[in-house]
Amino acid sequence: MSDQAIAVIFFVAIIALTLGITIWAARQNKDTSSHYVAGGNIKGWQNGLAISGDYLSAASFLGIAGSIALTGFSGFYLSIGFLVAYLVVLLLVAEPMRNMGKY
């Protein structure tokens, strides 16, 4: 079997798995609250991991590395901006939303 055929098989398998998880999760949701805020059952550390996973993605790291590679040390300032923005999201957005009790 060629490398291209194996790649296509893995791609189709990942798509099928993703769609299967999506269909299963859609059946678990009863209303919009259970979809958007997981029925209020998410703990603080789980929400922190979700925010970190969204923000500290591979795209961020690759973008910073590319910026440093292209512009030198001044590209490093971009990484400082990412860190400051991450703290702003955690302290000024995520915590007050959680304390409202609605999310």
Coordinates of N, CA and C in Angstrom, one line a residue:
M1 N 0.8 -1.2 0.0 CA 0.0 0.0 0.0 C 0.9 1.2 0.0
S2 N 0.5 2.2 -0.8 CA 1.4 3.4 -0.9 C 1.2 4.3 0.3
D3 N 2.1 5.2 0.4 CA 2.1 6.2 1.5 C 0.9 7.1 1.4
Q4 N 0.5 7.4 0.2 CA -0.7 8.3 0.0 C -1.9 7.6 0.4
A5 N -2.1 6.3 0.1 CA -3.3 5.6 0.5 C -3.4 5.5 2.0
I6 N -2.3 5.3 2.7 CA -2.3 5.2 4.2 C -2.7 6.5 4.7
A7 N -2.1 7.6 4.2 CA -2.5 9.0 4.6 C -4.0 9.2 4.5
V8 N -4.6 8.8 3.4 CA -6.0 9.0 3.1 C -6.8 8.2 4.1
I9 N -6.4 7.0 4.4 CA -7.1 6.1 5.3 C -7.1 6.7 6.7
F10 N -5.9 7.2 7.2 CA -5.8 7.9 8.5 C -6.7 9.2 8.5
F11 N -6.7 9.9 7.4 CA -7.5 11.1 7.4 C -9.0 10.8 7.5
V12 N -9.4 9.8 6.8 CA -10.8 9.4 6.8 C -11.2 8.9 8.2
A13 N -10.3 8.2 8.8 CA -10.5 7.6 10.1 C -10.7 8.7 11.2
I14 N -9.8 9.7 11.1 CA -9.9 10.9 12.0 C -11.2 11.6 11.8
I15 N -11.6 11.9 10.6 CA -12.8 12.6 10.3 C -14.0 11.8 10.9
A16 N -14.0 10.4 10.6 CA -15.1 9.6 11.1 C -15.1 9.6 12.7
L17 N -14.0 9.5 13.3 CA -13.9 9.6 14.8 C -14.5 10.9 15.3
T18 N -14.1 12.0 14.7 CA -14.5 13.3 15.1 C -16.0 13.5 14.9
L19 N -16.5 13.0 13.8 CA -18.0 13.1 13.6 C -18.7 12.2 14.6
G20 N -18.2 11.1 14.9 CA -18.8 10.2 15.9 C -18.9 10.8 17.2
I21 N -17.8 11.5 17.7 CA -17.8 12.1 19.0 C -18.8 13.3 19.0
T22 N -18.9 14.0 17.8 CA -19.8 15.1 17.7 C -21.2 14.7 17.8
I23 N -21.6 13.6 17.2 CA -22.9 13.0 17.2 C -23.2 12.6 18.6
W24 N -22.3 11.9 19.3 CA -22.5 11.4 20.6 C -22.7 12.6 21.6
A25 N -21.9 13.6 21.5 CA -22.0 14.8 22.3 C -23.3 15.5 22.1
A26 N -23.7 15.6 20.9 CA -25.0 16.3 20.5 C -26.2 15.6 21.2
R27 N -26.1 14.3 21.3 CA -27.2 13.6 22.0 C -27.2 13.8 23.5
Q28 N -26.1 14.1 24.0 CA -26.0 14.3 25.5 C -26.6 15.7 25.9
N29 N -26.6 16.7 25.0 CA -27.1 18.0 25.3 C -28.6 18.0 25.3
K30 N -29.1 18.6 26.4 CA -30.6 18.7 26.5 C -31.0 20.1 26.1
D31 N -30.3 21.2 26.4 CA -30.6 22.5 26.1 C -29.4 23.3 25.8
T32 N -29.5 24.6 25.6 CA -28.4 25.5 25.3 C -27.4 25.6 26.5
S33 N -27.9 25.5 27.7 CA -27.1 25.6 28.9 C -26.1 24.4 28.9
S34 N -26.7 23.3 28.6 CA -25.8 22.1 28.7 C -24.8 22.1 27.6
H35 N -25.0 22.8 26.5 CA -24.1 22.9 25.4 C -23.0 24.0 25.7
Y36 N -23.4 25.2 26.0 CA -22.5 26.3 26.2 C -21.6 26.2 27.5
V37 N -22.2 25.8 28.6 CA -21.5 25.8 29.8 C -21.4 24.4 30.5
A38 N -21.7 23.4 29.7 CA -21.6 22.0 30.2 C -22.5 21.7 31.4
G39 N -23.6 22.4 31.4 CA -24.6 22.2 32.5 C -24.0 22.7 33.9
G40 N -23.0 23.5 33.8 CA -22.4 24.1 35.1 C -21.5 23.1 35.8
N41 N -21.1 22.0 35.2 CA -20.4 20.9 35.8 C -18.9 21.0 35.6
I42 N -18.4 22.1 35.0 CA -17.0 22.2 34.7 C -16.3 22.8 35.9
K43 N -15.3 22.2 36.4 CA -14.5 22.7 37.5 C -13.5 23.8 37.1
G44 N -13.0 24.5 38.0 CA -12.1 25.6 37.6 C -10.8 25.2 36.9
W45 N -10.2 24.1 37.3 CA -9.0 23.6 36.7 C -9.3 23.1 35.3
Q46 N -10.5 22.5 35.1 CA -10.8 22.1 33.7 C -11.0 23.2 32.8
N47 N -11.7 24.3 33.3 CA -11.8 25.5 32.5 C -10.5 26.2 32.2
G48 N -9.6 26.1 33.2 CA -8.2 26.7 33.0 C -7.5 25.9 31.9
L49 N -7.6 24.6 31.9 CA -7.0 23.8 30.9 C -7.5 24.1 29.5
A50 N -8.9 24.3 29.4 CA -9.5 24.7 28.1 C -9.0 26.0 27.6
I51 N -8.9 27.0 28.5 CA -8.5 28.3 28.1 C -7.0 28.2 27.6
S52 N -6.2 27.5 28.4 CA -4.8 27.3 28.0 C -4.6 26.6 26.7
G53 N -5.4 25.6 26.5 CA -5.3 24.9 25.3 C -5.7 25.7 24.1
D54 N -6.7 26.6 24.3 CA -7.1 27.5 23.2 C -6.0 28.5 22.9
Y55 N -5.5 29.1 23.9 CA -4.6 30.2 23.8 C -3.1 29.8 23.5
L56 N -2.7 28.7 24.1 CA -1.3 28.3 24.0 C -1.2 27.2 23.0
S57 N -1.8 27.4 21.8 CA -1.8 26.4 20.8 C -0.4 26.4 20.0
A58 N -0.3 25.4 19.2 CA 0.9 25.3 18.4 C 1.0 26.5 17.5
A59 N -0.1 27.0 17.0 CA 0.0 28.2 16.1 C 0.6 29.4 16.8
S60 N 0.4 29.5 18.1 CA 1.0 30.6 18.8 C 2.5 30.4 18.9
F61 N 2.9 29.2 19.3 CA 4.3 28.9 19.4 C 5.0 29.0 18.0
L62 N 4.4 28.5 17.0 CA 5.0 28.6 15.6 C 5.1 30.0 15.1
G63 N 4.0 30.8 15.4 CA 4.0 32.2 15.0 C 5.1 33.0 15.7
I64 N 5.3 32.7 17.0 CA 6.4 33.4 17.7 C 7.8 33.0 17.2
A65 N 8.0 31.7 17.0 CA 9.2 31.3 16.5 C 9.5 31.9 15.1
G66 N 8.5 31.9 14.2 CA 8.6 32.5 12.9 C 8.9 34.0 13.0
S67 N 8.3 34.7 13.9 CA 8.5 36.1 14.1 C 9.9 36.4 14.5
I68 N 10.4 35.6 15.4 CA 11.8 35.7 15.9 C 12.8 35.4 14.8
A69 N 12.5 34.4 14.0 CA 13.4 34.0 12.9 C 13.4 35.1 11.8
L70 N 12.3 35.7 11.6 CA 12.3 36.7 10.5 C 12.8 38.1 10.9
T71 N 12.5 38.5 12.2 CA 12.8 39.9 12.6 C 13.9 39.9 13.7
G72 N 14.4 38.8 14.1 CA 15.4 38.8 15.2 C 14.8 39.1 16.5
F73 N 15.6 39.7 17.4 CA 15.2 39.9 18.8 C 13.9 40.7 18.9
S74 N 13.6 41.6 18.0 CA 12.4 42.4 18.1 C 11.2 41.5 18.0
G75 N 11.3 40.3 17.3 CA 10.2 39.4 17.3 C 9.9 38.8 18.6
F76 N 10.8 38.9 19.6 CA 10.6 38.4 20.9 C 9.6 39.2 21.6
Y77 N 9.4 40.4 21.3 CA 8.4 41.3 22.0 C 7.0 40.7 21.7
L78 N 6.8 40.1 20.6 CA 5.5 39.5 20.3 C 5.2 38.4 21.4
S79 N 6.2 37.7 21.8 CA 5.9 36.7 22.9 C 5.5 37.3 24.2
I80 N 6.1 38.5 24.5 CA 5.7 39.2 25.7 C 4.3 39.6 25.6
G81 N 3.9 40.1 24.4 CA 2.5 40.5 24.2 C 1.5 39.3 24.4
F82 N 1.9 38.1 24.0 CA 1.1 36.9 24.2 C 0.9 36.7 25.7
L83 N 2.0 36.8 26.4 CA 1.9 36.5 27.8 C 1.0 37.5 28.6
V84 N 1.2 38.8 28.2 CA 0.4 39.8 28.9 C -1.1 39.6 28.5
A85 N -1.4 39.3 27.2 CA -2.8 39.1 26.8 C -3.4 37.9 27.5
Y86 N -2.6 36.9 27.7 CA -3.1 35.7 28.4 C -3.5 36.0 29.8
L87 N -2.7 36.8 30.5 CA -3.0 37.2 31.9 C -4.3 38.1 31.9
V88 N -4.4 38.9 30.9 CA -5.6 39.7 30.8 C -6.9 38.9 30.7
V89 N -6.8 37.9 29.8 CA -7.9 37.0 29.6 C -8.2 36.2 30.9
L90 N -7.2 35.8 31.6 CA -7.5 35.0 32.9 C -8.0 35.9 34.0
L91 N -7.5 37.1 34.2 CA -7.8 37.9 35.3 C -9.0 38.8 35.1
L92 N -9.1 39.4 33.9 CA -10.2 40.3 33.6 C -11.4 39.8 32.9
V93 N -11.3 38.6 32.3 CA -12.4 38.1 31.6 C -12.9 36.8 32.2
A94 N -12.0 35.8 32.4 CA -12.5 34.5 32.8 C -13.0 34.5 34.2
E95 N -12.2 35.1 35.1 CA -12.6 35.1 36.5 C -13.9 35.8 36.8
P96 N -14.1 37.0 36.3 CA -15.4 37.7 36.5 C -16.6 37.0 35.9
M97 N -16.4 36.3 34.7 CA -17.5 35.6 34.1 C -17.8 34.4 35.0
R98 N -16.8 33.8 35.6 CA -17.1 32.6 36.4 C -17.8 33.0 37.7
N99 N -17.4 34.2 38.3 CA -18.0 34.7 39.5 C -19.4 35.1 39.4
M100 N -19.8 35.5 38.1 CA -21.2 35.9 37.9 C -22.2 34.7 38.1
G101 N -21.6 33.5 38.0 CA -22.4 32.3 38.3 C -23.3 31.9 37.1
K102 N -23.2 32.7 36.0 CA -24.0 32.4 34.9 C -23.3 31.5 33.9
Y103 N -22.0 31.6 33.9 CA -21.1 30.8 33.0 C -20.3 29.8 33.8

